[in-house]
Amino acid sequence: MIVFSGSSCASLGRRIAEGKGLRIGEAKIDRFPDGETYLRLVSSVAGEECVLVQSTLGNDSLVELLLFLDMLRDQGAAKVHVVVPYFGYARQDKNFNSGEALSAKTVLKLLCQLSDSITTVNCHFLGREGVFKFHDMDIKNLDAFPLLAKYFKAELKKPILIAPDKGSLEYAKNASEIIGCDFDFLQKKRLSGEKVEIQTKELSVKGKDALILDDMISTGGTIIEAAKLLKSQGASSVSVGCVHGVFSQGAEKVISAVDRLICTDTIERDISKVSVAQLIRKSL
Ligand code: R5P
């Protein structure tokens, strides 16, 4: 088996391959003068089973992924498995308003046509670990919350785990069992793409190290509002872990609103303190 990394997962792809003693495939990824993506396979893949690891944050990384998958097949790969640690467009999984594009379905359809299997991590429209059918297409979803839980178990003295909304409820509940701490959740109302309202609720966080775990942080609105509420109710500290550090408006304003912030390497960031390499490796 040969593991290839797209440009968004250069380190993660290497970690996956090295831990399993797999060959690391080489490809040249560049740009044409007009900004279009240029790809050329350096390693030979004829008759080989290949894995391509690429997160799709932004349109360029998605185009790179599609071109890469088709190139592997064109060059004679026996099988092509795609691992998309962060699955972009996953939040547009239904028609919230009439006439909208079902973007999550469209992206999955393209990946299905170009690969033999699709694996992702804490995909927004799935909610649990397992193999699921989405619009009749198979997708395997891995759960990195246990990895975040183990990281914080070693870091916090008096933890209490808080899920910031229903989307992360099941994942976060399981994580609280790993940490062996109390669990509670918040009710969130999204007012716009950037603004959220967290409903006030009495929480037993006084004197405790509150830990918020979420599948992703995008604008940071959810975490900032949740942290305000936890601090106003006397939490001694507020730590935050997320699987996907999207940080569409930068991580700084979230960092300054909490005591500790980390994410995994599904999107490679300076604060990617937890790697999903082992989780993905085990699933291959
Ligand atoms: C929502 O259901 C997710 O679990 C996240 O809470 C959300 O996507 C975070 O978005 P933002 O950082 O923009 O509030």
PDB file of C-alpha atoms and ligand atoms in Angstrom:
ATOM      1  CA  MET A   1       0.000   0.000   0.000  1.00  0.00           C
ATOM      2  CA  ILE A   2       1.278   3.480  -0.865  1.00  0.00           C
ATOM      3  CA  VAL A   3       0.187   6.573   1.065  1.00  0.00           C
ATOM      4  CA  PHE A   4       0.005   9.916  -0.740  1.00  0.00           C
ATOM      5  CA  SER A   5      -0.582  13.238   0.994  1.00  0.00           C
ATOM      6  CA  GLY A   6      -2.298  16.174  -0.594  1.00  0.00           C
ATOM      7  CA  SER A   7      -0.860  19.581   0.222  1.00  0.00           C
ATOM      8  CA  SER A   8      -3.270  20.134   3.141  1.00  0.00           C
ATOM      9  CA  CYS A   9      -2.143  16.965   4.967  1.00  0.00           C
ATOM     10  CA  ALA A  10       1.607  16.776   4.333  1.00  0.00           C
ATOM     11  CA  SER A  11       2.575  15.904   7.932  1.00  0.00           C
ATOM     12  CA  LEU A  12      -0.464  13.795   8.753  1.00  0.00           C
ATOM     13  CA  GLY A  13      -0.047  11.604   5.659  1.00  0.00           C
ATOM     14  CA  ARG A  14       3.586  10.989   6.575  1.00  0.00           C
ATOM     15  CA  ARG A  15       2.683  10.077  10.171  1.00  0.00           C
ATOM     16  CA  ILE A  16       0.041   7.620   8.954  1.00  0.00           C
ATOM     17  CA  ALA A  17       2.474   5.916   6.588  1.00  0.00           C
ATOM     18  CA  GLU A  18       5.458   5.825   8.954  1.00  0.00           C
ATOM     19  CA  GLY A  19       3.504   4.287  11.831  1.00  0.00           C
ATOM     20  CA  LYS A  20       2.420   1.411   9.613  1.00  0.00           C
ATOM     21  CA  GLY A  21       5.647   1.005   7.682  1.00  0.00           C
ATOM     22  CA  LEU A  22       3.888   1.895   4.438  1.00  0.00           C
ATOM     23  CA  ARG A  23       5.512   3.443   1.396  1.00  0.00           C
ATOM     24  CA  ILE A  24       5.129   7.192   1.049  1.00  0.00           C
ATOM     25  CA  GLY A  25       4.139   8.172  -2.463  1.00  0.00           C
ATOM     26  CA  GLU A  26       5.516  11.242  -4.161  1.00  0.00           C
ATOM     27  CA  ALA A  27       3.739  13.725  -6.360  1.00  0.00           C
ATOM     28  CA  LYS A  28       4.572  17.199  -7.547  1.00  0.00           C
ATOM     29  CA  ILE A  29       1.865  19.690  -6.625  1.00  0.00           C
ATOM     30  CA  ASP A  30       2.193  23.132  -8.128  1.00  0.00           C
ATOM     31  CA  ARG A  31       0.262  25.973  -9.739  1.00  0.00           C
ATOM     32  CA  PHE A  32      -0.133  27.052 -13.316  1.00  0.00           C
ATOM     33  CA  PRO A  33       0.444  30.804 -13.805  1.00  0.00           C
ATOM     34  CA  ASP A  34      -3.329  31.419 -13.772  1.00  0.00           C
ATOM     35  CA  GLY A  35      -3.704  29.751 -10.366  1.00  0.00           C
ATOM     36  CA  GLU A  36      -4.997  26.382 -11.565  1.00  0.00           C
ATOM     37  CA  THR A  37      -3.639  23.265  -9.840  1.00  0.00           C
ATOM     38  CA  TYR A  38      -0.849  21.299 -11.509  1.00  0.00           C
ATOM     39  CA  LEU A  39      -0.224  17.675 -10.473  1.00  0.00           C
ATOM     40  CA  ARG A  40       2.277  15.092 -11.595  1.00  0.00           C
ATOM     41  CA  LEU A  41       2.795  11.660 -10.134  1.00  0.00           C
ATOM     42  CA  VAL A  42       6.429  10.855  -9.353  1.00  0.00           C
ATOM     43  CA  SER A  43       5.979   7.381  -7.808  1.00  0.00           C
ATOM     44  CA  SER A  44       4.768   4.506  -9.906  1.00  0.00           C
ATOM     45  CA  VAL A  45       1.374   3.163  -8.800  1.00  0.00           C
ATOM     46  CA  ALA A  46       0.589   0.570 -11.485  1.00  0.00           C
ATOM     47  CA  GLY A  47      -1.156  -2.368  -9.798  1.00  0.00           C
ATOM     48  CA  GLU A  48      -0.742  -0.827  -6.318  1.00  0.00           C
ATOM     49  CA  GLU A  49      -3.330  -0.114  -3.656  1.00  0.00           C
ATOM     50  CA  CYS A  50      -3.125   3.616  -2.852  1.00  0.00           C
ATOM     51  CA  VAL A  51      -4.372   5.831  -0.049  1.00  0.00           C
ATOM     52  CA  LEU A  52      -4.707   9.565  -0.573  1.00  0.00           C
ATOM     53  CA  VAL A  53      -4.963  11.805   2.505  1.00  0.00           C
ATOM     54  CA  GLN A  54      -6.301  15.294   1.892  1.00  0.00           C
ATOM     55  CA  SER A  55      -8.549  17.590   3.905  1.00  0.00           C
ATOM     56  CA  THR A  56     -10.837  19.870   1.946  1.00  0.00           C
ATOM     57  CA  LEU A  57     -10.708  23.277   3.568  1.00  0.00           C
ATOM     58  CA  GLY A  58     -11.490  25.659   0.733  1.00  0.00           C
ATOM     59  CA  ASN A  59     -12.127  25.033  -2.925  1.00  0.00           C
ATOM     60  CA  ASP A  60      -8.499  24.667  -4.021  1.00  0.00           C
ATOM     61  CA  SER A  61      -7.899  21.690  -1.754  1.00  0.00           C
ATOM     62  CA  LEU A  62     -11.071  20.049  -3.052  1.00  0.00           C
ATOM     63  CA  VAL A  63     -10.012  20.483  -6.683  1.00  0.00           C
ATOM     64  CA  GLU A  64      -6.564  19.129  -5.820  1.00  0.00           C
ATOM     65  CA  LEU A  65      -8.182  16.072  -4.223  1.00  0.00           C
ATOM     66  CA  LEU A  66     -10.374  15.346  -7.245  1.00  0.00           C
ATOM     67  CA  LEU A  67      -7.507  15.727  -9.713  1.00  0.00           C
ATOM     68  CA  PHE A  68      -5.231  13.582  -7.539  1.00  0.00           C
ATOM     69  CA  LEU A  69      -7.744  10.709  -7.272  1.00  0.00           C
ATOM     70  CA  ASP A  70      -8.370  10.643 -11.007  1.00  0.00           C
ATOM     71  CA  MET A  71      -4.630  10.798 -11.698  1.00  0.00           C
ATOM     72  CA  LEU A  72      -3.983   7.762  -9.453  1.00  0.00           C
ATOM     73  CA  ARG A  73      -6.564   5.754 -11.383  1.00  0.00           C
ATOM     74  CA  ASP A  74      -5.303   6.987 -14.746  1.00  0.00           C
ATOM     75  CA  GLN A  75      -1.826   5.838 -13.770  1.00  0.00           C
ATOM     76  CA  GLY A  76      -3.074   2.312 -13.085  1.00  0.00           C
ATOM     77  CA  ALA A  77      -3.583   2.126  -9.292  1.00  0.00           C
ATOM     78  CA  ALA A  78      -5.361  -1.129  -8.414  1.00  0.00           C
ATOM     79  CA  LYS A  79      -7.429   0.550  -5.713  1.00  0.00           C
ATOM     80  CA  VAL A  80      -7.694   4.111  -4.488  1.00  0.00           C
ATOM     81  CA  HIS A  81      -8.857   4.818  -0.933  1.00  0.00           C
ATOM     82  CA  VAL A  82      -9.487   8.405  -0.004  1.00  0.00           C
ATOM     83  CA  VAL A  83      -9.107   9.730   3.533  1.00  0.00           C
ATOM     84  CA  VAL A  84     -10.586  13.196   3.999  1.00  0.00           C
ATOM     85  CA  PRO A  85      -9.769  14.037   7.639  1.00  0.00           C
ATOM     86  CA  TYR A  86     -11.692  17.324   7.421  1.00  0.00           C
ATOM     87  CA  PHE A  87     -14.626  16.994   5.029  1.00  0.00           C
ATOM     88  CA  GLY A  88     -15.442  20.471   3.765  1.00  0.00           C
ATOM     89  CA  TYR A  89     -18.984  21.400   2.719  1.00  0.00           C
ATOM     90  CA  ALA A  90     -20.301  18.959   5.340  1.00  0.00           C
ATOM     91  CA  ARG A  91     -22.463  21.627   6.952  1.00  0.00           C
ATOM     92  CA  GLN A  92     -24.530  22.052   3.795  1.00  0.00           C
ATOM     93  CA  ASP A  93     -26.032  18.574   4.179  1.00  0.00           C
ATOM     94  CA  LYS A  94     -29.661  19.564   3.797  1.00  0.00           C
ATOM     95  CA  ASN A  95     -31.790  22.303   2.305  1.00  0.00           C
ATOM     96  CA  PHE A  96     -31.990  24.869   5.070  1.00  0.00           C
ATOM     97  CA  ASN A  97     -33.709  27.181   2.584  1.00  0.00           C
ATOM     98  CA  SER A  98     -35.523  26.060  -0.534  1.00  0.00           C
ATOM     99  CA  GLY A  99     -33.478  25.797  -3.695  1.00  0.00           C
ATOM    100  CA  GLU A 100     -30.097  25.466  -1.993  1.00  0.00           C
ATOM    101  CA  ALA A 101     -27.331  23.213  -3.328  1.00  0.00           C
ATOM    102  CA  LEU A 102     -26.897  19.986  -1.351  1.00  0.00           C
ATOM    103  CA  SER A 103     -23.155  20.553  -1.315  1.00  0.00           C
ATOM    104  CA  ALA A 104     -22.242  17.680   1.043  1.00  0.00           C
ATOM    105  CA  LYS A 105     -23.995  15.221  -1.284  1.00  0.00           C
ATOM    106  CA  THR A 106     -22.345  16.645  -4.403  1.00  0.00           C
ATOM    107  CA  VAL A 107     -18.858  16.428  -2.913  1.00  0.00           C
ATOM    108  CA  LEU A 108     -19.464  12.879  -1.709  1.00  0.00           C
ATOM    109  CA  LYS A 109     -20.805  11.895  -5.145  1.00  0.00           C
ATOM    110  CA  LEU A 110     -17.592  13.117  -6.806  1.00  0.00           C
ATOM    111  CA  LEU A 111     -15.430  11.265  -4.274  1.00  0.00           C
ATOM    112  CA  CYS A 112     -17.465   8.080  -4.771  1.00  0.00           C
ATOM    113  CA  GLN A 113     -16.954   8.217  -8.515  1.00  0.00           C
ATOM    114  CA  LEU A 114     -13.204   8.636  -8.160  1.00  0.00           C
ATOM    115  CA  SER A 115     -12.348   6.235  -5.308  1.00  0.00           C
ATOM    116  CA  ASP A 116     -12.988   2.776  -3.868  1.00  0.00           C
ATOM    117  CA  SER A 117     -13.607   3.845  -0.273  1.00  0.00           C
ATOM    118  CA  ILE A 118     -14.084   7.100   1.645  1.00  0.00           C
ATOM    119  CA  THR A 119     -13.023   7.674   5.237  1.00  0.00           C
ATOM    120  CA  THR A 120     -13.405  10.857   7.236  1.00  0.00           C
ATOM    121  CA  VAL A 121     -13.111  12.057  10.838  1.00  0.00           C
ATOM    122  CA  ASN A 122     -15.988  13.520  12.868  1.00  0.00           C
ATOM    123  CA  CYS A 123     -17.942  14.427   9.783  1.00  0.00           C
ATOM    124  CA  HIS A 124     -20.463  17.098  10.624  1.00  0.00           C
ATOM    125  CA  PHE A 125     -23.474  15.376   9.040  1.00  0.00           C
ATOM    126  CA  LEU A 126     -22.845  11.983  10.650  1.00  0.00           C
ATOM    127  CA  GLY A 127     -22.652  12.496  14.431  1.00  0.00           C
ATOM    128  CA  ARG A 128     -21.322   9.030  15.378  1.00  0.00           C
ATOM    129  CA  GLU A 129     -18.506   6.658  14.500  1.00  0.00           C
ATOM    130  CA  GLY A 130     -19.259   3.942  11.928  1.00  0.00           C
ATOM    131  CA  VAL A 131     -20.007   3.282   8.289  1.00  0.00           C
ATOM    132  CA  PHE A 132     -23.025   5.207   7.044  1.00  0.00           C
ATOM    133  CA  LYS A 133     -25.069   5.627   3.924  1.00  0.00           C
ATOM    134  CA  PHE A 134     -25.546   9.240   2.925  1.00  0.00           C
ATOM    135  CA  HIS A 135     -27.802   9.639  -0.122  1.00  0.00           C
ATOM    136  CA  ASP A 136     -27.072   5.972  -0.828  1.00  0.00           C
ATOM    137  CA  MET A 137     -23.287   6.397  -0.744  1.00  0.00           C
ATOM    138  CA  ASP A 138     -21.011   4.712   1.829  1.00  0.00           C
ATOM    139  CA  ILE A 139     -18.787   6.807   4.049  1.00  0.00           C
ATOM    140  CA  LYS A 140     -16.751   5.691   7.061  1.00  0.00           C
ATOM    141  CA  ASN A 141     -16.671   8.141   9.952  1.00  0.00           C
ATOM    142  CA  LEU A 142     -13.953   7.980  12.645  1.00  0.00           C
ATOM    143  CA  ASP A 143     -14.226   9.655  16.050  1.00  0.00           C
ATOM    144  CA  ALA A 144     -11.296  11.689  17.391  1.00  0.00           C
ATOM    145  CA  PHE A 145     -13.080  12.842  20.565  1.00  0.00           C
ATOM    146  CA  PRO A 146     -11.554   9.953  22.601  1.00  0.00           C
ATOM    147  CA  LEU A 147      -8.090  11.242  21.619  1.00  0.00           C
ATOM    148  CA  LEU A 148      -9.004  14.749  22.790  1.00  0.00           C
ATOM    149  CA  ALA A 149     -10.440  13.273  25.992  1.00  0.00           C
ATOM    150  CA  LYS A 150      -7.196  11.398  26.750  1.00  0.00           C
ATOM    151  CA  TYR A 151      -5.168  14.548  26.145  1.00  0.00           C
ATOM    152  CA  PHE A 152      -7.255  16.605  28.585  1.00  0.00           C
ATOM    153  CA  LYS A 153      -7.552  13.807  31.152  1.00  0.00           C
ATOM    154  CA  ALA A 154      -3.833  14.232  31.757  1.00  0.00           C
ATOM    155  CA  GLU A 155      -4.080  18.052  31.825  1.00  0.00           C
ATOM    156  CA  LEU A 156      -7.070  18.994  34.012  1.00  0.00           C
ATOM    157  CA  LYS A 157      -7.447  18.489  37.781  1.00  0.00           C
ATOM    158  CA  LYS A 158     -11.213  19.005  38.333  1.00  0.00           C
ATOM    159  CA  PRO A 159     -12.748  18.613  34.865  1.00  0.00           C
ATOM    160  CA  ILE A 160     -16.369  18.901  33.819  1.00  0.00           C
ATOM    161  CA  LEU A 161     -17.173  18.371  30.165  1.00  0.00           C
ATOM    162  CA  ILE A 162     -19.565  20.664  28.329  1.00  0.00           C
ATOM    163  CA  ALA A 163     -20.947  20.032  24.829  1.00  0.00           C
ATOM    164  CA  PRO A 164     -21.604  23.420  23.214  1.00  0.00           C
ATOM    165  CA  ASP A 165     -24.573  22.243  21.142  1.00  0.00           C
ATOM    166  CA  LYS A 166     -26.549  19.222  20.021  1.00  0.00           C
ATOM    167  CA  GLY A 167     -24.160  18.529  17.092  1.00  0.00           C
ATOM    168  CA  SER A 168     -21.399  17.345  19.429  1.00  0.00           C
ATOM    169  CA  LEU A 169     -23.632  15.861  22.123  1.00  0.00           C
ATOM    170  CA  GLU A 170     -23.026  12.131  21.576  1.00  0.00           C
ATOM    171  CA  TYR A 171     -19.315  12.518  20.854  1.00  0.00           C
ATOM    172  CA  ALA A 172     -18.808  14.677  23.953  1.00  0.00           C
ATOM    173  CA  LYS A 173     -20.843  12.388  26.211  1.00  0.00           C
ATOM    174  CA  ASN A 174     -18.597   9.439  25.321  1.00  0.00           C
ATOM    175  CA  ALA A 175     -15.542  11.601  25.923  1.00  0.00           C
ATOM    176  CA  SER A 176     -16.765  12.451  29.447  1.00  0.00           C
ATOM    177  CA  GLU A 177     -16.860   8.725  30.212  1.00  0.00           C
ATOM    178  CA  ILE A 178     -13.232   8.383  29.128  1.00  0.00           C
ATOM    179  CA  ILE A 179     -12.210  11.299  31.351  1.00  0.00           C
ATOM    180  CA  GLY A 180     -14.469  10.034  34.151  1.00  0.00           C
ATOM    181  CA  CYS A 181     -16.078  13.428  34.772  1.00  0.00           C
ATOM    182  CA  ASP A 182     -19.512  15.033  34.873  1.00  0.00           C
ATOM    183  CA  PHE A 183     -21.129  16.098  31.625  1.00  0.00           C
ATOM    184  CA  ASP A 184     -23.561  18.817  30.625  1.00  0.00           C
ATOM    185  CA  PHE A 185     -24.586  20.526  27.410  1.00  0.00           C
ATOM    186  CA  LEU A 186     -25.636  23.923  26.123  1.00  0.00           C
ATOM    187  CA  GLN A 187     -28.460  24.958  23.829  1.00  0.00           C
ATOM    188  CA  LYS A 188     -27.302  27.079  20.954  1.00  0.00           C
ATOM    189  CA  LYS A 189     -29.262  29.189  18.519  1.00  0.00           C
ATOM    190  CA  ARG A 190     -27.443  30.278  15.372  1.00  0.00           C
ATOM    191  CA  LEU A 191     -28.508  33.829  14.476  1.00  0.00           C
ATOM    192  CA  SER A 192     -26.298  34.099  11.365  1.00  0.00           C
ATOM    193  CA  GLY A 193     -23.156  32.497   9.914  1.00  0.00           C
ATOM    194  CA  GLU A 194     -21.104  34.465  12.417  1.00  0.00           C
ATOM    195  CA  LYS A 195     -23.395  35.044  15.392  1.00  0.00           C
ATOM    196  CA  VAL A 196     -24.699  32.527  17.891  1.00  0.00           C
ATOM    197  CA  GLU A 197     -26.712  32.835  21.051  1.00  0.00           C
ATOM    198  CA  ILE A 198     -26.134  30.398  23.921  1.00  0.00           C
ATOM    199  CA  GLN A 199     -29.170  30.016  26.123  1.00  0.00           C
ATOM    200  CA  THR A 200     -28.492  30.733  29.787  1.00  0.00           C
ATOM    201  CA  LYS A 201     -28.606  27.634  31.934  1.00  0.00           C
ATOM    202  CA  GLU A 202     -27.409  26.796  35.465  1.00  0.00           C
ATOM    203  CA  LEU A 203     -24.304  24.605  35.254  1.00  0.00           C
ATOM    204  CA  SER A 204     -22.313  22.995  38.109  1.00  0.00           C
ATOM    205  CA  VAL A 205     -19.025  24.524  36.983  1.00  0.00           C
ATOM    206  CA  LYS A 206     -18.110  26.668  40.024  1.00  0.00           C
ATOM    207  CA  GLY A 207     -14.490  25.959  40.992  1.00  0.00           C
ATOM    208  CA  LYS A 208     -14.124  23.417  38.189  1.00  0.00           C
ATOM    209  CA  ASP A 209     -11.981  23.161  35.072  1.00  0.00           C
ATOM    210  CA  ALA A 210     -14.616  23.409  32.353  1.00  0.00           C
ATOM    211  CA  LEU A 211     -13.742  21.593  29.156  1.00  0.00           C
ATOM    212  CA  ILE A 212     -15.611  22.277  25.924  1.00  0.00           C
ATOM    213  CA  LEU A 213     -15.160  19.725  23.149  1.00  0.00           C
ATOM    214  CA  ASP A 214     -16.581  20.473  19.714  1.00  0.00           C
ATOM    215  CA  ASP A 215     -16.283  18.896  16.296  1.00  0.00           C
ATOM    216  CA  MET A 216     -15.101  22.137  14.741  1.00  0.00           C
ATOM    217  CA  ILE A 217     -14.391  25.772  15.414  1.00  0.00           C
ATOM    218  CA  SER A 218     -15.096  27.999  12.455  1.00  0.00           C
ATOM    219  CA  THR A 219     -15.752  31.663  13.313  1.00  0.00           C
ATOM    220  CA  GLY A 220     -15.254  30.909  17.013  1.00  0.00           C
ATOM    221  CA  GLY A 221     -18.658  32.439  17.876  1.00  0.00           C
ATOM    222  CA  THR A 222     -19.901  29.258  19.588  1.00  0.00           C
ATOM    223  CA  ILE A 223     -16.834  28.828  21.805  1.00  0.00           C
ATOM    224  CA  ILE A 224     -16.546  32.501  22.730  1.00  0.00           C
ATOM    225  CA  GLU A 225     -20.189  32.671  23.854  1.00  0.00           C
ATOM    226  CA  ALA A 226     -19.947  29.344  25.712  1.00  0.00           C
ATOM    227  CA  ALA A 227     -16.737  30.415  27.482  1.00  0.00           C
ATOM    228  CA  LYS A 228     -18.383  33.671  28.617  1.00  0.00           C
ATOM    229  CA  LEU A 229     -21.248  31.721  30.173  1.00  0.00           C
ATOM    230  CA  LEU A 230     -18.947  29.234  31.925  1.00  0.00           C
ATOM    231  CA  LYS A 231     -16.751  31.978  33.364  1.00  0.00           C
ATOM    232  CA  SER A 232     -19.772  33.974  34.516  1.00  0.00           C
ATOM    233  CA  GLN A 233     -20.856  30.892  36.476  1.00  0.00           C
ATOM    234  CA  GLY A 234     -17.524  30.594  38.278  1.00  0.00           C
ATOM    235  CA  ALA A 235     -15.524  28.003  36.293  1.00  0.00           C
ATOM    236  CA  SER A 236     -11.870  28.206  37.447  1.00  0.00           C
ATOM    237  CA  SER A 237     -10.670  27.624  33.921  1.00  0.00           C
ATOM    238  CA  VAL A 238     -12.095  27.032  30.462  1.00  0.00           C
ATOM    239  CA  SER A 239     -10.232  24.675  28.145  1.00  0.00           C
ATOM    240  CA  VAL A 240     -11.305  23.932  24.608  1.00  0.00           C
ATOM    241  CA  GLY A 241     -10.506  21.080  22.264  1.00  0.00           C
ATOM    242  CA  CYS A 242     -11.859  20.695  18.773  1.00  0.00           C
ATOM    243  CA  VAL A 243     -11.268  18.120  16.092  1.00  0.00           C
ATOM    244  CA  HIS A 244     -11.214  20.508  13.146  1.00  0.00           C
ATOM    245  CA  GLY A 245      -9.544  23.858  13.657  1.00  0.00           C
ATOM    246  CA  VAL A 246     -11.135  25.675  10.727  1.00  0.00           C
ATOM    247  CA  PHE A 247     -10.636  29.135  12.283  1.00  0.00           C
ATOM    248  CA  SER A 248     -12.187  31.009   9.379  1.00  0.00           C
ATOM    249  CA  GLN A 249     -11.443  34.300  11.168  1.00  0.00           C
ATOM    250  CA  GLY A 250      -8.133  33.266  12.710  1.00  0.00           C
ATOM    251  CA  ALA A 251      -7.556  31.494  16.034  1.00  0.00           C
ATOM    252  CA  GLU A 252      -6.453  34.573  18.023  1.00  0.00           C
ATOM    253  CA  LYS A 253      -9.835  35.794  19.230  1.00  0.00           C
ATOM    254  CA  VAL A 254     -10.721  32.275  20.443  1.00  0.00           C
ATOM    255  CA  ILE A 255      -7.330  31.858  22.126  1.00  0.00           C
ATOM    256  CA  SER A 256      -7.830  35.110  24.017  1.00  0.00           C
ATOM    257  CA  ALA A 257     -11.320  34.089  25.192  1.00  0.00           C
ATOM    258  CA  VAL A 258     -10.252  30.824  26.860  1.00  0.00           C
ATOM    259  CA  ASP A 259      -7.448  29.460  29.050  1.00  0.00           C
ATOM    260  CA  ARG A 260      -6.334  26.673  26.742  1.00  0.00           C
ATOM    261  CA  LEU A 261      -7.160  25.794  23.120  1.00  0.00           C
ATOM    262  CA  ILE A 262      -5.986  22.841  21.070  1.00  0.00           C
ATOM    263  CA  CYS A 263      -7.132  20.951  17.994  1.00  0.00           C
ATOM    264  CA  THR A 264      -6.183  17.803  16.097  1.00  0.00           C
ATOM    265  CA  ASP A 265      -4.191  17.678  12.875  1.00  0.00           C
ATOM    266  CA  THR A 266      -7.135  17.012  10.525  1.00  0.00           C
ATOM    267  CA  ILE A 267      -6.315  20.607   9.617  1.00  0.00           C
ATOM    268  CA  GLU A 268      -2.661  21.249  10.361  1.00  0.00           C
ATOM    269  CA  ARG A 269      -2.283  24.197  12.756  1.00  0.00           C
ATOM    270  CA  ASP A 270       0.299  25.418  15.311  1.00  0.00           C
ATOM    271  CA  ILE A 271      -2.093  24.273  18.050  1.00  0.00           C
ATOM    272  CA  SER A 272      -2.599  20.770  16.558  1.00  0.00           C
ATOM    273  CA  LYS A 273      -1.493  18.969  19.732  1.00  0.00           C
ATOM    274  CA  VAL A 274      -3.375  15.723  19.069  1.00  0.00           C
ATOM    275  CA  SER A 275      -2.759  13.624  15.988  1.00  0.00           C
ATOM    276  CA  VAL A 276      -5.418  11.509  14.309  1.00  0.00           C
ATOM    277  CA  ALA A 277      -2.705   9.497  12.513  1.00  0.00           C
ATOM    278  CA  GLN A 278      -3.107   6.428  14.703  1.00  0.00           C
ATOM    279  CA  LEU A 279      -6.898   6.511  14.403  1.00  0.00           C
ATOM    280  CA  ILE A 280      -6.691   6.617  10.597  1.00  0.00           C
ATOM    281  CA  ARG A 281      -3.858   4.060  10.457  1.00  0.00           C
ATOM    282  CA  LYS A 282      -5.947   1.534  12.417  1.00  0.00           C
ATOM    283  CA  SER A 283      -8.855   1.976  10.007  1.00  0.00           C
ATOM    284  CA  LEU A 284      -6.833   1.254   6.857  1.00  0.00           C
TER     285      LEU A 284
HETATM  286  C1  R5P B   1     -22.060  23.161  15.000  1.00  0.00           C
HETATM  287  O1  R5P B   1     -22.995  22.408  14.989  1.00  0.00           O
HETATM  288  C2  R5P B   1     -20.657  22.717  15.248  1.00  0.00           C
HETATM  289  O2  R5P B   1     -20.618  21.670  16.178  1.00  0.00           O
HETATM  290  C3  R5P B   1     -19.788  23.861  15.723  1.00  0.00           C
HETATM  291  O3  R5P B   1     -20.190  24.224  17.023  1.00  0.00           O
HETATM  292  C4  R5P B   1     -19.885  25.045  14.832  1.00  0.00           C
HETATM  293  O4  R5P B   1     -19.750  24.698  13.500  1.00  0.00           O
HETATM  294  C5  R5P B   1     -18.855  26.068  15.211  1.00  0.00           C
HETATM  295  O5  R5P B   1     -18.988  27.186  14.402  1.00  0.00           O
HETATM  296  P1  R5P B   1     -18.491  28.600  14.886  1.00  0.00           P
HETATM  297  O6  R5P B   1     -17.084  28.474  15.389  1.00  0.00           O
HETATM  298  O7  R5P B   1     -18.585  29.455  13.651  1.00  0.00           O
HETATM  299  O8  R5P B   1     -19.427  29.084  15.965  1.00  0.00           O
END
